Structure formats: C-alpha cells, structure tokens
C-alpha cells in the first residue's frame, strides 16, 4: 500500500534504486517522450536509446526535434544504440496533434510507453495557447490529454500482443511537487469545469499538475481493464528549462538544491519500467527518484464525489477537457 504523502520526503528523496543500469534490452520496443529536446526528456531519451529502443523525440518544431536528436548522437558517439525518430507536435496547439499521431501510426505498429513529460511553468501572466486557453492548462493538460486519447488504440493493441504482460504498456504523466501549494479542492474551477487562472506565484502551475493527476486517474480507469497502466510521478527538483521564466535570483536560490536531469530521468524510468510498479498500482502517484506514494489530500478530494466526502472537481475538469479537445480528434 502506498505511504501517505509526505512533503519532507517529496522534497528530499532518498537515492534512486532503479536507473538505466537496470533496463533490459529495449530492442524493437517503441517510446514517445514529449519535451525530449532538452532537460529530463532529453536525458530519458538518451537512456532509452542506449538500451536499444526506438525513441520518438517529440517537440514543437522540426528544429527542436533535430536539436534533441543531434545532442543524443553527439553525446553517445561510438556507442551502439537503438533508433531516434522525430515527432513534431506542439502541445500548445491542439490542431497539430492529430497530424503528428497520424504520421506516427503510419510508421509504427506498437507503442510501449508514452511519457507525457513536456510542460510549461510560470510563463508571463496572460500567456495563452494557440486556441486561447491559459498556456499552462493548455500545454500541461489539454495537449497531453488529446495526444493520449489519439494514441489509445495503438497502446491497447500493444498490450494485447503475444508475450506482453499486464501493465508493461504504460502512460506516464509527469507532474510536480504537489505539496508546495495545497490549493483547497485541488483546482479552482468555474461552473463549466474550466480552471480559473490563479495569480499567486506558481499556484496556476500547481493546479495544472493536479489536473494531470486527475487525467491519470481517468486513463487508469479507462485503459487499465485492458492492460494499459497509467501513473503520475513527481520527478524531483532539478535544473531544467522549466525554470526559464523565473527570475535570475530565484534560479540562483533553486540551484543550491536542484539535481541534474539524470535524476529526473531515473524517476521516469521507474514509472515506465520498474517491476515494482504493477497493475495493482494502476492510477498510482509516484515520487522522486522512484517510490510509491499516495496523492496529497487536496488532490484526492477532487477525485471523490460529494457523496464520498470530496468535491467532484476531477469529474468536472475531465469533462471540460473532453469537450475542449473533441473537435481535434
């Protein structure tokens, strides 16, 4: 049974117990990593590539995808690897996602793990995605939701292939340290289920990541009975491009305790591959650098209906997400 959520443990995790050294051969296995042109996504992509996997570097432009591929090839020069491919998809523009998925499906017959790794944090106030949604909600929730929905068929088909064990096909939702801003109810929604923009520093980002845990629960219930596992993970506190919008002084303070991106990749490896994570843990929340945990109370409150002692916000939010992406499926 997962341990109760601990703010101290989430912020200061013990050493990782599952790393790239524990990976089996990933030859003939296929992976998509969003936000893989830099940061944790890039580190993860390199690890999967060196293990023999076919790895899709998913990023918002050809230039960004190529940048990620070139970095990996340069850093692994002389080493045997798998296959690197590009997926040009802008999660801040729902109109780009269907085409990217169609191209992927034309090339591949399987998808073993989808890592919803990309995200945006604290952009300038008033930032919007291409369709006018708040940028953090659009990029962190709506884009990955549509991408996952469109990839459902190939995930389910992969889970049914001979030799595939239940739970080996996974969707990993990368979230954050949810104990930092415990907003009552998890998210603040309007009457339609749309998140209300929050002005307090990082609070809007935190509520977008609570939304990701609710989407994790949605897909766990939707795909779990057919053998596809969904989990969310706080990958740890690291130096990444996510901090590009915070002040120089804040970055300096954060760098005193932030880890390198390999550590975040270990967290995602644990979520995507560890044998400790089984179908029993479908829908679970994980912590850095790879541990089972319960969600904090403000997030679980939304997952429960009012009759169950919660507020039902998760259902409202997921229904809103479904309505917003329906036109782009």
PDB file of C-alpha atoms in Angstrom:
ATOM      1  CA  UNK A   1       0.000   0.000   0.000  1.00  0.00           C
ATOM      2  CA  UNK A   2       1.419   3.455  -0.875  1.00  0.00           C
ATOM      3  CA  UNK A   3       2.722   5.532   2.011  1.00  0.00           C
ATOM      4  CA  UNK A   4       0.808   8.713   2.908  1.00  0.00           C
ATOM      5  CA  UNK A   5       2.029  11.797   1.060  1.00  0.00           C
ATOM      6  CA  UNK A   6       4.970  13.350   2.896  1.00  0.00           C
ATOM      7  CA  UNK A   7       6.059  16.868   1.991  1.00  0.00           C
ATOM      8  CA  UNK A   8       9.508  16.308   3.504  1.00  0.00           C
ATOM      9  CA  UNK A   9      10.003  13.018   1.674  1.00  0.00           C
ATOM     10  CA  UNK A  10       8.803  14.504  -1.617  1.00  0.00           C
ATOM     11  CA  UNK A  11      11.232  17.413  -1.357  1.00  0.00           C
ATOM     12  CA  UNK A  12      14.239  15.410  -0.137  1.00  0.00           C
ATOM     13  CA  UNK A  13      14.086  11.904  -1.610  1.00  0.00           C
ATOM     14  CA  UNK A  14      16.456   9.019  -0.878  1.00  0.00           C
ATOM     15  CA  UNK A  15      18.858   7.757  -3.536  1.00  0.00           C
ATOM     16  CA  UNK A  16      17.355   6.173  -6.675  1.00  0.00           C
ATOM     17  CA  UNK A  17      17.010   2.396  -6.701  1.00  0.00           C
ATOM     18  CA  UNK A  18      16.103   1.987 -10.392  1.00  0.00           C
ATOM     19  CA  UNK A  19      18.369   3.514 -13.041  1.00  0.00           C
ATOM     20  CA  UNK A  20      19.333   2.924 -16.659  1.00  0.00           C
ATOM     21  CA  UNK A  21      21.646   0.161 -15.428  1.00  0.00           C
ATOM     22  CA  UNK A  22      18.520  -1.852 -14.577  1.00  0.00           C
ATOM     23  CA  UNK A  23      16.925  -1.568 -18.015  1.00  0.00           C
ATOM     24  CA  UNK A  24      16.603  -4.726 -20.117  1.00  0.00           C
ATOM     25  CA  UNK A  25      17.217  -4.609 -23.861  1.00  0.00           C
ATOM     26  CA  UNK A  26      14.577  -2.366 -25.409  1.00  0.00           C
ATOM     27  CA  UNK A  27      15.204  -3.542 -28.959  1.00  0.00           C
ATOM     28  CA  UNK A  28      12.021  -3.496 -31.076  1.00  0.00           C
ATOM     29  CA  UNK A  29      10.178  -1.508 -28.387  1.00  0.00           C
ATOM     30  CA  UNK A  30       8.799   1.963 -29.154  1.00  0.00           C
ATOM     31  CA  UNK A  31       8.590   5.033 -26.920  1.00  0.00           C
ATOM     32  CA  UNK A  32       7.322   8.599 -27.241  1.00  0.00           C
ATOM     33  CA  UNK A  33       8.741  11.281 -24.955  1.00  0.00           C
ATOM     34  CA  UNK A  34       7.215  14.739 -25.170  1.00  0.00           C
ATOM     35  CA  UNK A  35       9.551  17.599 -24.377  1.00  0.00           C
ATOM     36  CA  UNK A  36      12.525  15.403 -25.271  1.00  0.00           C
ATOM     37  CA  UNK A  37      14.609  18.109 -26.947  1.00  0.00           C
ATOM     38  CA  UNK A  38      16.088  19.223 -23.621  1.00  0.00           C
ATOM     39  CA  UNK A  39      16.146  18.650 -19.887  1.00  0.00           C
ATOM     40  CA  UNK A  40      14.814  15.491 -18.294  1.00  0.00           C
ATOM     41  CA  UNK A  41      13.126  14.379 -21.511  1.00  0.00           C
ATOM     42  CA  UNK A  42      16.439  14.500 -23.353  1.00  0.00           C
ATOM     43  CA  UNK A  43      18.222  12.572 -20.594  1.00  0.00           C
ATOM     44  CA  UNK A  44      15.475   9.937 -20.607  1.00  0.00           C
ATOM     45  CA  UNK A  45      15.543   9.650 -24.401  1.00  0.00           C
ATOM     46  CA  UNK A  46      19.287   9.054 -24.349  1.00  0.00           C
ATOM     47  CA  UNK A  47      18.935   6.278 -21.773  1.00  0.00           C
ATOM     48  CA  UNK A  48      16.218   4.505 -23.767  1.00  0.00           C
ATOM     49  CA  UNK A  49      18.193   4.923 -26.992  1.00  0.00           C
ATOM     50  CA  UNK A  50      21.311   3.348 -25.447  1.00  0.00           C
ATOM     51  CA  UNK A  51      19.148   0.444 -24.241  1.00  0.00           C
ATOM     52  CA  UNK A  52      18.198  -0.243 -27.867  1.00  0.00           C
ATOM     53  CA  UNK A  53      14.755   1.336 -28.004  1.00  0.00           C
ATOM     54  CA  UNK A  54      13.084   3.190 -30.839  1.00  0.00           C
ATOM     55  CA  UNK A  55      12.641   6.612 -29.271  1.00  0.00           C
ATOM     56  CA  UNK A  56      10.497   9.425 -30.620  1.00  0.00           C
ATOM     57  CA  UNK A  57      11.820  12.859 -29.716  1.00  0.00           C
ATOM     58  CA  UNK A  58       8.564  14.827 -29.501  1.00  0.00           C
ATOM     59  CA  UNK A  59       8.889  18.604 -29.596  1.00  0.00           C
ATOM     60  CA  UNK A  60       7.123  21.628 -31.006  1.00  0.00           C
ATOM     61  CA  UNK A  61       9.188  22.147 -34.173  1.00  0.00           C
ATOM     62  CA  UNK A  62      11.458  20.302 -36.583  1.00  0.00           C
ATOM     63  CA  UNK A  63      14.359  22.409 -35.327  1.00  0.00           C
ATOM     64  CA  UNK A  64      13.714  21.455 -31.687  1.00  0.00           C
ATOM     65  CA  UNK A  65      13.344  17.767 -32.552  1.00  0.00           C
ATOM     66  CA  UNK A  66      16.542  17.818 -34.601  1.00  0.00           C
ATOM     67  CA  UNK A  67      18.334  19.597 -31.771  1.00  0.00           C
ATOM     68  CA  UNK A  68      17.421  16.750 -29.413  1.00  0.00           C
ATOM     69  CA  UNK A  69      18.482  14.057 -31.881  1.00  0.00           C
ATOM     70  CA  UNK A  70      21.785  15.796 -32.582  1.00  0.00           C
ATOM     71  CA  UNK A  71      22.588  16.179 -28.875  1.00  0.00           C
ATOM     72  CA  UNK A  72      21.996  12.488 -28.211  1.00  0.00           C
ATOM     73  CA  UNK A  73      24.039  11.348 -31.212  1.00  0.00           C
ATOM     74  CA  UNK A  74      26.887  13.649 -30.189  1.00  0.00           C
ATOM     75  CA  UNK A  75      26.844  12.518 -26.556  1.00  0.00           C
ATOM     76  CA  UNK A  76      26.676   8.819 -27.485  1.00  0.00           C
ATOM     77  CA  UNK A  77      29.171   8.908 -30.349  1.00  0.00           C
ATOM     78  CA  UNK A  78      30.799   5.497 -30.756  1.00  0.00           C
ATOM     79  CA  UNK A  79      28.179   3.718 -28.643  1.00  0.00           C
ATOM     80  CA  UNK A  80      25.639   1.298 -30.046  1.00  0.00           C
ATOM     81  CA  UNK A  81      22.062   2.485 -29.701  1.00  0.00           C
ATOM     82  CA  UNK A  82      18.568   1.965 -30.981  1.00  0.00           C
ATOM     83  CA  UNK A  83      16.693   4.308 -33.312  1.00  0.00           C
ATOM     84  CA  UNK A  84      15.932   8.005 -32.870  1.00  0.00           C
ATOM     85  CA  UNK A  85      12.935   9.497 -34.658  1.00  0.00           C
ATOM     86  CA  UNK A  86      11.203  12.856 -34.572  1.00  0.00           C
ATOM     87  CA  UNK A  87       7.596  13.710 -33.711  1.00  0.00           C
ATOM     88  CA  UNK A  88       6.765  17.326 -34.424  1.00  0.00           C
ATOM     89  CA  UNK A  89       3.872  18.177 -32.127  1.00  0.00           C
ATOM     90  CA  UNK A  90       3.037  21.418 -30.356  1.00  0.00           C
ATOM     91  CA  UNK A  91       1.076  20.661 -27.202  1.00  0.00           C
ATOM     92  CA  UNK A  92       0.140  24.341 -27.030  1.00  0.00           C
ATOM     93  CA  UNK A  93      -1.737  23.959 -30.331  1.00  0.00           C
ATOM     94  CA  UNK A  94      -4.328  21.180 -30.381  1.00  0.00           C
ATOM     95  CA  UNK A  95      -4.519  21.484 -34.167  1.00  0.00           C
ATOM     96  CA  UNK A  96      -1.038  19.940 -34.577  1.00  0.00           C
ATOM     97  CA  UNK A  97      -1.645  16.779 -32.591  1.00  0.00           C
ATOM     98  CA  UNK A  98      -3.862  14.699 -34.907  1.00  0.00           C
ATOM     99  CA  UNK A  99      -1.401  15.062 -37.795  1.00  0.00           C
ATOM    100  CA  UNK A 100       1.563  14.091 -35.627  1.00  0.00           C
ATOM    101  CA  UNK A 101      -0.250  10.996 -34.384  1.00  0.00           C
ATOM    102  CA  UNK A 102      -1.346  10.004 -37.897  1.00  0.00           C
ATOM    103  CA  UNK A 103       2.269  10.154 -39.063  1.00  0.00           C
ATOM    104  CA  UNK A 104       3.389   8.064 -36.089  1.00  0.00           C
ATOM    105  CA  UNK A 105       0.698   5.445 -36.733  1.00  0.00           C
ATOM    106  CA  UNK A 106       1.762   5.209 -40.371  1.00  0.00           C
ATOM    107  CA  UNK A 107       5.290   4.294 -39.257  1.00  0.00           C
ATOM    108  CA  UNK A 108       4.798   2.144 -36.152  1.00  0.00           C
ATOM    109  CA  UNK A 109       2.815  -0.929 -35.158  1.00  0.00           C
ATOM    110  CA  UNK A 110       3.316  -0.575 -31.414  1.00  0.00           C
ATOM    111  CA  UNK A 111       3.815   1.925 -28.592  1.00  0.00           C
ATOM    112  CA  UNK A 112       5.175   0.579 -25.330  1.00  0.00           C
ATOM    113  CA  UNK A 113       5.295   3.682 -23.139  1.00  0.00           C
ATOM    114  CA  UNK A 114       4.050   7.218 -23.670  1.00  0.00           C
ATOM    115  CA  UNK A 115       5.882   9.698 -21.456  1.00  0.00           C
ATOM    116  CA  UNK A 116       3.817  12.888 -21.075  1.00  0.00           C
ATOM    117  CA  UNK A 117       6.917  14.738 -19.959  1.00  0.00           C
ATOM    118  CA  UNK A 118       6.622  18.180 -21.579  1.00  0.00           C
ATOM    119  CA  UNK A 119       5.342  21.141 -19.640  1.00  0.00           C
ATOM    120  CA  UNK A 120       5.450  24.883 -19.150  1.00  0.00           C
ATOM    121  CA  UNK A 121       5.853  26.658 -15.800  1.00  0.00           C
ATOM    122  CA  UNK A 122       5.194  30.282 -14.823  1.00  0.00           C
ATOM    123  CA  UNK A 123       5.085  31.877 -18.286  1.00  0.00           C
ATOM    124  CA  UNK A 124       4.361  35.624 -18.440  1.00  0.00           C
ATOM    125  CA  UNK A 125       0.963  36.484 -16.993  1.00  0.00           C
ATOM    126  CA  UNK A 126      -1.785  36.265 -19.586  1.00  0.00           C
ATOM    127  CA  UNK A 127       0.034  33.732 -21.796  1.00  0.00           C
ATOM    128  CA  UNK A 128      -2.341  31.696 -23.937  1.00  0.00           C
ATOM    129  CA  UNK A 129      -2.066  28.617 -26.116  1.00  0.00           C
ATOM    130  CA  UNK A 130      -2.860  28.788 -29.830  1.00  0.00           C
ATOM    131  CA  UNK A 131      -6.594  28.435 -29.192  1.00  0.00           C
ATOM    132  CA  UNK A 132      -6.874  30.914 -26.326  1.00  0.00           C
ATOM    133  CA  UNK A 133      -6.639  28.601 -23.311  1.00  0.00           C
ATOM    134  CA  UNK A 134      -4.410  29.502 -20.402  1.00  0.00           C
ATOM    135  CA  UNK A 135      -0.960  28.352 -21.542  1.00  0.00           C
ATOM    136  CA  UNK A 136      -0.201  26.163 -18.515  1.00  0.00           C
ATOM    137  CA  UNK A 137      -3.578  24.408 -18.629  1.00  0.00           C
ATOM    138  CA  UNK A 138      -3.402  24.045 -22.409  1.00  0.00           C
ATOM    139  CA  UNK A 139       0.156  22.714 -22.571  1.00  0.00           C
ATOM    140  CA  UNK A 140       0.203  20.660 -19.378  1.00  0.00           C
ATOM    141  CA  UNK A 141      -3.318  19.195 -19.539  1.00  0.00           C
ATOM    142  CA  UNK A 142      -5.261  19.629 -22.791  1.00  0.00           C
ATOM    143  CA  UNK A 143      -2.416  18.835 -25.190  1.00  0.00           C
ATOM    144  CA  UNK A 144      -1.274  15.640 -23.420  1.00  0.00           C
ATOM    145  CA  UNK A 145      -4.905  14.586 -22.956  1.00  0.00           C
ATOM    146  CA  UNK A 146      -5.604  14.800 -26.687  1.00  0.00           C
ATOM    147  CA  UNK A 147      -2.307  13.085 -27.530  1.00  0.00           C
ATOM    148  CA  UNK A 148      -3.024  10.220 -25.134  1.00  0.00           C
ATOM    149  CA  UNK A 149      -6.579   9.854 -26.386  1.00  0.00           C
ATOM    150  CA  UNK A 150      -5.460   9.606 -30.016  1.00  0.00           C
ATOM    151  CA  UNK A 151      -2.809   7.025 -29.091  1.00  0.00           C
ATOM    152  CA  UNK A 152      -5.252   4.840 -27.144  1.00  0.00           C
ATOM    153  CA  UNK A 153      -5.778   2.310 -29.982  1.00  0.00           C
ATOM    154  CA  UNK A 154      -2.083   1.562 -30.504  1.00  0.00           C
ATOM    155  CA  UNK A 155      -1.445   1.383 -26.749  1.00  0.00           C
ATOM    156  CA  UNK A 156      -4.275  -1.132 -26.369  1.00  0.00           C
ATOM    157  CA  UNK A 157      -3.111  -3.141 -29.386  1.00  0.00           C
ATOM    158  CA  UNK A 158       0.421  -3.289 -27.988  1.00  0.00           C
ATOM    159  CA  UNK A 159      -0.875  -4.543 -24.639  1.00  0.00           C
ATOM    160  CA  UNK A 160      -2.612  -7.423 -26.436  1.00  0.00           C
ATOM    161  CA  UNK A 161       0.464  -8.541 -28.386  1.00  0.00           C
ATOM    162  CA  UNK A 162       1.875 -12.005 -27.598  1.00  0.00           C
ATOM    163  CA  UNK A 163       4.306 -12.014 -24.699  1.00  0.00           C
ATOM    164  CA  UNK A 164       3.179  -8.688 -23.248  1.00  0.00           C
ATOM    165  CA  UNK A 165       2.484  -8.801 -19.524  1.00  0.00           C
ATOM    166  CA  UNK A 166      -0.316  -6.738 -17.991  1.00  0.00           C
ATOM    167  CA  UNK A 167       0.962  -3.297 -17.115  1.00  0.00           C
ATOM    168  CA  UNK A 168       4.076  -3.377 -19.280  1.00  0.00           C
ATOM    169  CA  UNK A 169       2.420  -0.854 -21.605  1.00  0.00           C
ATOM    170  CA  UNK A 170       2.183   2.412 -19.718  1.00  0.00           C
ATOM    171  CA  UNK A 171       1.268   6.078 -19.839  1.00  0.00           C
ATOM    172  CA  UNK A 172       3.450   8.187 -17.546  1.00  0.00           C
ATOM    173  CA  UNK A 173       2.189  11.633 -16.542  1.00  0.00           C
ATOM    174  CA  UNK A 174       4.969  13.851 -15.228  1.00  0.00           C
ATOM    175  CA  UNK A 175       3.688  16.228 -12.566  1.00  0.00           C
ATOM    176  CA  UNK A 176       5.496  18.113  -9.800  1.00  0.00           C
ATOM    177  CA  UNK A 177       5.930  18.547  -6.072  1.00  0.00           C
ATOM    178  CA  UNK A 178       2.246  18.814  -5.177  1.00  0.00           C
ATOM    179  CA  UNK A 179       2.783  19.616  -1.514  1.00  0.00           C
ATOM    180  CA  UNK A 180       4.154  23.085  -2.253  1.00  0.00           C
ATOM    181  CA  UNK A 181       0.783  24.746  -2.834  1.00  0.00           C
ATOM    182  CA  UNK A 182      -2.083  22.687  -1.436  1.00  0.00           C
ATOM    183  CA  UNK A 183      -4.992  24.537  -3.047  1.00  0.00           C
ATOM    184  CA  UNK A 184      -8.242  23.523  -1.384  1.00  0.00           C
ATOM    185  CA  UNK A 185     -10.165  21.268  -3.748  1.00  0.00           C
ATOM    186  CA  UNK A 186      -7.127  20.679  -5.953  1.00  0.00           C
ATOM    187  CA  UNK A 187      -8.188  23.118  -8.678  1.00  0.00           C
ATOM    188  CA  UNK A 188     -10.346  26.222  -8.760  1.00  0.00           C
ATOM    189  CA  UNK A 189     -12.985  25.715 -11.458  1.00  0.00           C
ATOM    190  CA  UNK A 190     -15.767  27.809 -12.902  1.00  0.00           C
ATOM    191  CA  UNK A 191     -19.273  26.436 -13.422  1.00  0.00           C
ATOM    192  CA  UNK A 192     -18.251  24.669 -16.647  1.00  0.00           C
ATOM    193  CA  UNK A 193     -15.256  22.898 -15.131  1.00  0.00           C
ATOM    194  CA  UNK A 194     -12.711  25.259 -16.702  1.00  0.00           C
ATOM    195  CA  UNK A 195      -9.820  26.168 -14.382  1.00  0.00           C
ATOM    196  CA  UNK A 196      -9.811  29.746 -13.133  1.00  0.00           C
ATOM    197  CA  UNK A 197      -6.450  31.472 -13.609  1.00  0.00           C
ATOM    198  CA  UNK A 198      -4.601  31.853 -10.298  1.00  0.00           C
ATOM    199  CA  UNK A 199      -2.345  34.888  -9.786  1.00  0.00           C
ATOM    200  CA  UNK A 200      -0.299  33.732  -6.817  1.00  0.00           C
ATOM    201  CA  UNK A 201       3.245  32.684  -7.751  1.00  0.00           C
ATOM    202  CA  UNK A 202       3.272  29.170  -9.286  1.00  0.00           C
ATOM    203  CA  UNK A 203      -0.232  28.370  -7.984  1.00  0.00           C
ATOM    204  CA  UNK A 204      -1.620  28.140 -11.523  1.00  0.00           C
ATOM    205  CA  UNK A 205       1.177  25.744 -12.472  1.00  0.00           C
ATOM    206  CA  UNK A 206       0.473  23.594  -9.436  1.00  0.00           C
ATOM    207  CA  UNK A 207      -3.229  23.353 -10.216  1.00  0.00           C
ATOM    208  CA  UNK A 208      -2.410  22.329 -13.805  1.00  0.00           C
ATOM    209  CA  UNK A 209      -0.344  19.461 -12.422  1.00  0.00           C
ATOM    210  CA  UNK A 210      -3.151  18.394 -10.094  1.00  0.00           C
ATOM    211  CA  UNK A 211      -5.195  18.262 -13.289  1.00  0.00           C
ATOM    212  CA  UNK A 212      -2.625  15.841 -14.703  1.00  0.00           C
ATOM    213  CA  UNK A 213      -3.128  13.505 -11.738  1.00  0.00           C
ATOM    214  CA  UNK A 214      -6.874  13.585 -12.414  1.00  0.00           C
ATOM    215  CA  UNK A 215      -6.251  12.730 -16.068  1.00  0.00           C
ATOM    216  CA  UNK A 216      -4.021   9.903 -14.849  1.00  0.00           C
ATOM    217  CA  UNK A 217      -6.958   8.564 -12.854  1.00  0.00           C
ATOM    218  CA  UNK A 218      -9.244   8.942 -15.884  1.00  0.00           C
ATOM    219  CA  UNK A 219      -6.953   6.900 -18.124  1.00  0.00           C
ATOM    220  CA  UNK A 220      -6.238   4.364 -15.398  1.00  0.00           C
ATOM    221  CA  UNK A 221      -9.947   3.598 -15.228  1.00  0.00           C
ATOM    222  CA  UNK A 222     -10.406   3.799 -18.992  1.00  0.00           C
ATOM    223  CA  UNK A 223      -7.422   1.720 -20.148  1.00  0.00           C
ATOM    224  CA  UNK A 224      -6.473  -0.291 -17.070  1.00  0.00           C
ATOM    225  CA  UNK A 225      -9.072  -3.058 -17.557  1.00  0.00           C
ATOM    226  CA  UNK A 226      -7.480  -3.695 -20.978  1.00  0.00           C
ATOM    227  CA  UNK A 227      -3.937  -3.962 -19.652  1.00  0.00           C
ATOM    228  CA  UNK A 228      -2.551  -0.428 -20.068  1.00  0.00           C
ATOM    229  CA  UNK A 229      -1.312   1.180 -16.858  1.00  0.00           C
ATOM    230  CA  UNK A 230      -1.314   4.914 -16.123  1.00  0.00           C
ATOM    231  CA  UNK A 231       0.702   6.544 -13.340  1.00  0.00           C
ATOM    232  CA  UNK A 232       1.729  10.060 -12.355  1.00  0.00           C
ATOM    233  CA  UNK A 233       5.131  10.961 -10.967  1.00  0.00           C
ATOM    234  CA  UNK A 234       6.802  13.907  -9.291  1.00  0.00           C
ATOM    235  CA  UNK A 235      10.209  13.533 -10.987  1.00  0.00           C
ATOM    236  CA  UNK A 236      12.135  15.532  -8.404  1.00  0.00           C
ATOM    237  CA  UNK A 237      13.577  19.021  -8.121  1.00  0.00           C
ATOM    238  CA  UNK A 238      16.083  19.561 -10.946  1.00  0.00           C
ATOM    239  CA  UNK A 239      17.781  22.165 -13.089  1.00  0.00           C
ATOM    240  CA  UNK A 240      15.772  22.231 -16.333  1.00  0.00           C
ATOM    241  CA  UNK A 241      14.368  24.602 -18.947  1.00  0.00           C
ATOM    242  CA  UNK A 242      11.185  24.770 -16.873  1.00  0.00           C
ATOM    243  CA  UNK A 243      12.870  27.480 -14.818  1.00  0.00           C
ATOM    244  CA  UNK A 244      13.409  29.732 -17.860  1.00  0.00           C
ATOM    245  CA  UNK A 245      10.518  32.008 -16.843  1.00  0.00           C
ATOM    246  CA  UNK A 246      11.526  32.524 -13.192  1.00  0.00           C
ATOM    247  CA  UNK A 247      13.759  35.389 -12.057  1.00  0.00           C
ATOM    248  CA  UNK A 248      17.557  35.081 -12.035  1.00  0.00           C
ATOM    249  CA  UNK A 249      17.556  35.430  -8.236  1.00  0.00           C
ATOM    250  CA  UNK A 250      15.004  32.634  -7.896  1.00  0.00           C
ATOM    251  CA  UNK A 251      17.037  30.398 -10.239  1.00  0.00           C
ATOM    252  CA  UNK A 252      20.149  31.048  -8.163  1.00  0.00           C
ATOM    253  CA  UNK A 253      18.343  30.046  -4.973  1.00  0.00           C
ATOM    254  CA  UNK A 254      16.823  26.961  -6.587  1.00  0.00           C
ATOM    255  CA  UNK A 255      20.168  25.808  -7.997  1.00  0.00           C
ATOM    256  CA  UNK A 256      21.504  25.381  -4.471  1.00  0.00           C
ATOM    257  CA  UNK A 257      19.467  22.199  -4.032  1.00  0.00           C
ATOM    258  CA  UNK A 258      18.353  21.150  -7.516  1.00  0.00           C
ATOM    259  CA  UNK A 259      19.731  17.926  -9.010  1.00  0.00           C
ATOM    260  CA  UNK A 260      20.877  17.168 -12.550  1.00  0.00           C
ATOM    261  CA  UNK A 261      18.453  15.944 -15.191  1.00  0.00           C
ATOM    262  CA  UNK A 262      19.623  12.323 -14.996  1.00  0.00           C
ATOM    263  CA  UNK A 263      17.887  12.081 -11.636  1.00  0.00           C
ATOM    264  CA  UNK A 264      14.575  13.128 -13.144  1.00  0.00           C
ATOM    265  CA  UNK A 265      15.111  10.547 -15.861  1.00  0.00           C
ATOM    266  CA  UNK A 266      15.585   7.884 -13.162  1.00  0.00           C
ATOM    267  CA  UNK A 267      12.194   8.856 -11.759  1.00  0.00           C
ATOM    268  CA  UNK A 268      10.549   8.427 -15.149  1.00  0.00           C
ATOM    269  CA  UNK A 269      12.398   5.150 -15.751  1.00  0.00           C
ATOM    270  CA  UNK A 270      10.942   3.854 -12.501  1.00  0.00           C
ATOM    271  CA  UNK A 271       7.453   4.893 -13.560  1.00  0.00           C
ATOM    272  CA  UNK A 272       7.835   3.403 -17.020  1.00  0.00           C
ATOM    273  CA  UNK A 273       9.760   0.206 -16.348  1.00  0.00           C
ATOM    274  CA  UNK A 274      10.191  -0.779 -12.710  1.00  0.00           C
ATOM    275  CA  UNK A 275       8.823  -4.246 -11.903  1.00  0.00           C
ATOM    276  CA  UNK A 276       7.825  -2.833  -8.503  1.00  0.00           C
ATOM    277  CA  UNK A 277       5.098  -0.867 -10.302  1.00  0.00           C
ATOM    278  CA  UNK A 278       2.424  -3.384 -11.296  1.00  0.00           C
ATOM    279  CA  UNK A 279      -1.212  -3.284 -12.385  1.00  0.00           C
ATOM    280  CA  UNK A 280      -2.031  -3.203  -8.684  1.00  0.00           C
ATOM    281  CA  UNK A 281      -0.648   0.345  -8.819  1.00  0.00           C
ATOM    282  CA  UNK A 282      -2.627   1.464 -11.862  1.00  0.00           C
ATOM    283  CA  UNK A 283      -3.532   5.117 -11.291  1.00  0.00           C
ATOM    284  CA  UNK A 284      -0.886   5.493  -8.592  1.00  0.00           C
ATOM    285  CA  UNK A 285       1.177   8.545  -7.752  1.00  0.00           C
ATOM    286  CA  UNK A 286       4.958   8.161  -7.526  1.00  0.00           C
ATOM    287  CA  UNK A 287       7.689  10.323  -6.048  1.00  0.00           C
ATOM    288  CA  UNK A 288      11.329  11.030  -6.916  1.00  0.00           C
ATOM    289  CA  UNK A 289      13.562   9.193  -7.552  1.00  0.00           C
ATOM    290  CA  UNK A 290      11.156   6.309  -7.851  1.00  0.00           C
ATOM    291  CA  UNK A 291       8.819   5.494  -4.921  1.00  0.00           C
ATOM    292  CA  UNK A 292       5.152   4.704  -4.470  1.00  0.00           C
ATOM    293  CA  UNK A 293       3.113   7.341  -2.651  1.00  0.00           C
ATOM    294  CA  UNK A 294      -0.437   8.466  -2.080  1.00  0.00           C
ATOM    295  CA  UNK A 295      -1.578  11.763  -3.561  1.00  0.00           C
ATOM    296  CA  UNK A 296      -1.803  14.678  -1.114  1.00  0.00           C
ATOM    297  CA  UNK A 297      -5.294  15.232   0.345  1.00  0.00           C
ATOM    298  CA  UNK A 298      -6.119  18.326  -1.732  1.00  0.00           C
ATOM    299  CA  UNK A 299      -5.719  16.265  -4.928  1.00  0.00           C
ATOM    300  CA  UNK A 300      -7.644  13.219  -3.698  1.00  0.00           C
ATOM    301  CA  UNK A 301     -10.502  15.478  -2.570  1.00  0.00           C
ATOM    302  CA  UNK A 302     -11.282  16.205  -6.202  1.00  0.00           C
ATOM    303  CA  UNK A 303     -11.279  12.528  -7.161  1.00  0.00           C
ATOM    304  CA  UNK A 304     -14.134  11.835  -4.756  1.00  0.00           C
ATOM    305  CA  UNK A 305     -17.735  12.819  -5.365  1.00  0.00           C
ATOM    306  CA  UNK A 306     -19.599  14.914  -2.812  1.00  0.00           C
ATOM    307  CA  UNK A 307     -21.360  11.744  -1.641  1.00  0.00           C
ATOM    308  CA  UNK A 308     -17.918  10.237  -0.997  1.00  0.00           C
ATOM    309  CA  UNK A 309     -16.746  13.243   1.012  1.00  0.00           C
ATOM    310  CA  UNK A 310     -14.992  15.055  -1.837  1.00  0.00           C
ATOM    311  CA  UNK A 311     -15.988  17.852  -4.184  1.00  0.00           C
ATOM    312  CA  UNK A 312     -16.210  16.079  -7.555  1.00  0.00           C
ATOM    313  CA  UNK A 313     -13.840  18.548  -9.215  1.00  0.00           C
ATOM    314  CA  UNK A 314     -11.937  15.859 -11.110  1.00  0.00           C
ATOM    315  CA  UNK A 315     -15.029  14.732 -12.999  1.00  0.00           C
ATOM    316  CA  UNK A 316     -15.927  18.343 -13.836  1.00  0.00           C
ATOM    317  CA  UNK A 317     -12.410  19.057 -15.058  1.00  0.00           C
ATOM    318  CA  UNK A 318     -12.071  15.903 -17.171  1.00  0.00           C
ATOM    319  CA  UNK A 319     -15.466  16.541 -18.761  1.00  0.00           C
ATOM    320  CA  UNK A 320     -14.326  20.064 -19.638  1.00  0.00           C
ATOM    321  CA  UNK A 321     -11.097  18.677 -21.116  1.00  0.00           C
ATOM    322  CA  UNK A 322     -13.067  16.184 -23.213  1.00  0.00           C
ATOM    323  CA  UNK A 323     -15.262  18.970 -24.565  1.00  0.00           C
ATOM    324  CA  UNK A 324     -12.284  21.189 -25.401  1.00  0.00           C
ATOM    325  CA  UNK A 325     -10.381  18.528 -27.377  1.00  0.00           C
ATOM    326  CA  UNK A 326     -13.364  16.857 -29.086  1.00  0.00           C
ATOM    327  CA  UNK A 327     -13.125  18.966 -32.248  1.00  0.00           C
ATOM    328  CA  UNK A 328      -9.485  17.981 -32.801  1.00  0.00           C
ATOM    329  CA  UNK A 329      -9.769  14.187 -32.610  1.00  0.00           C
TER     330      UNK A 329
END
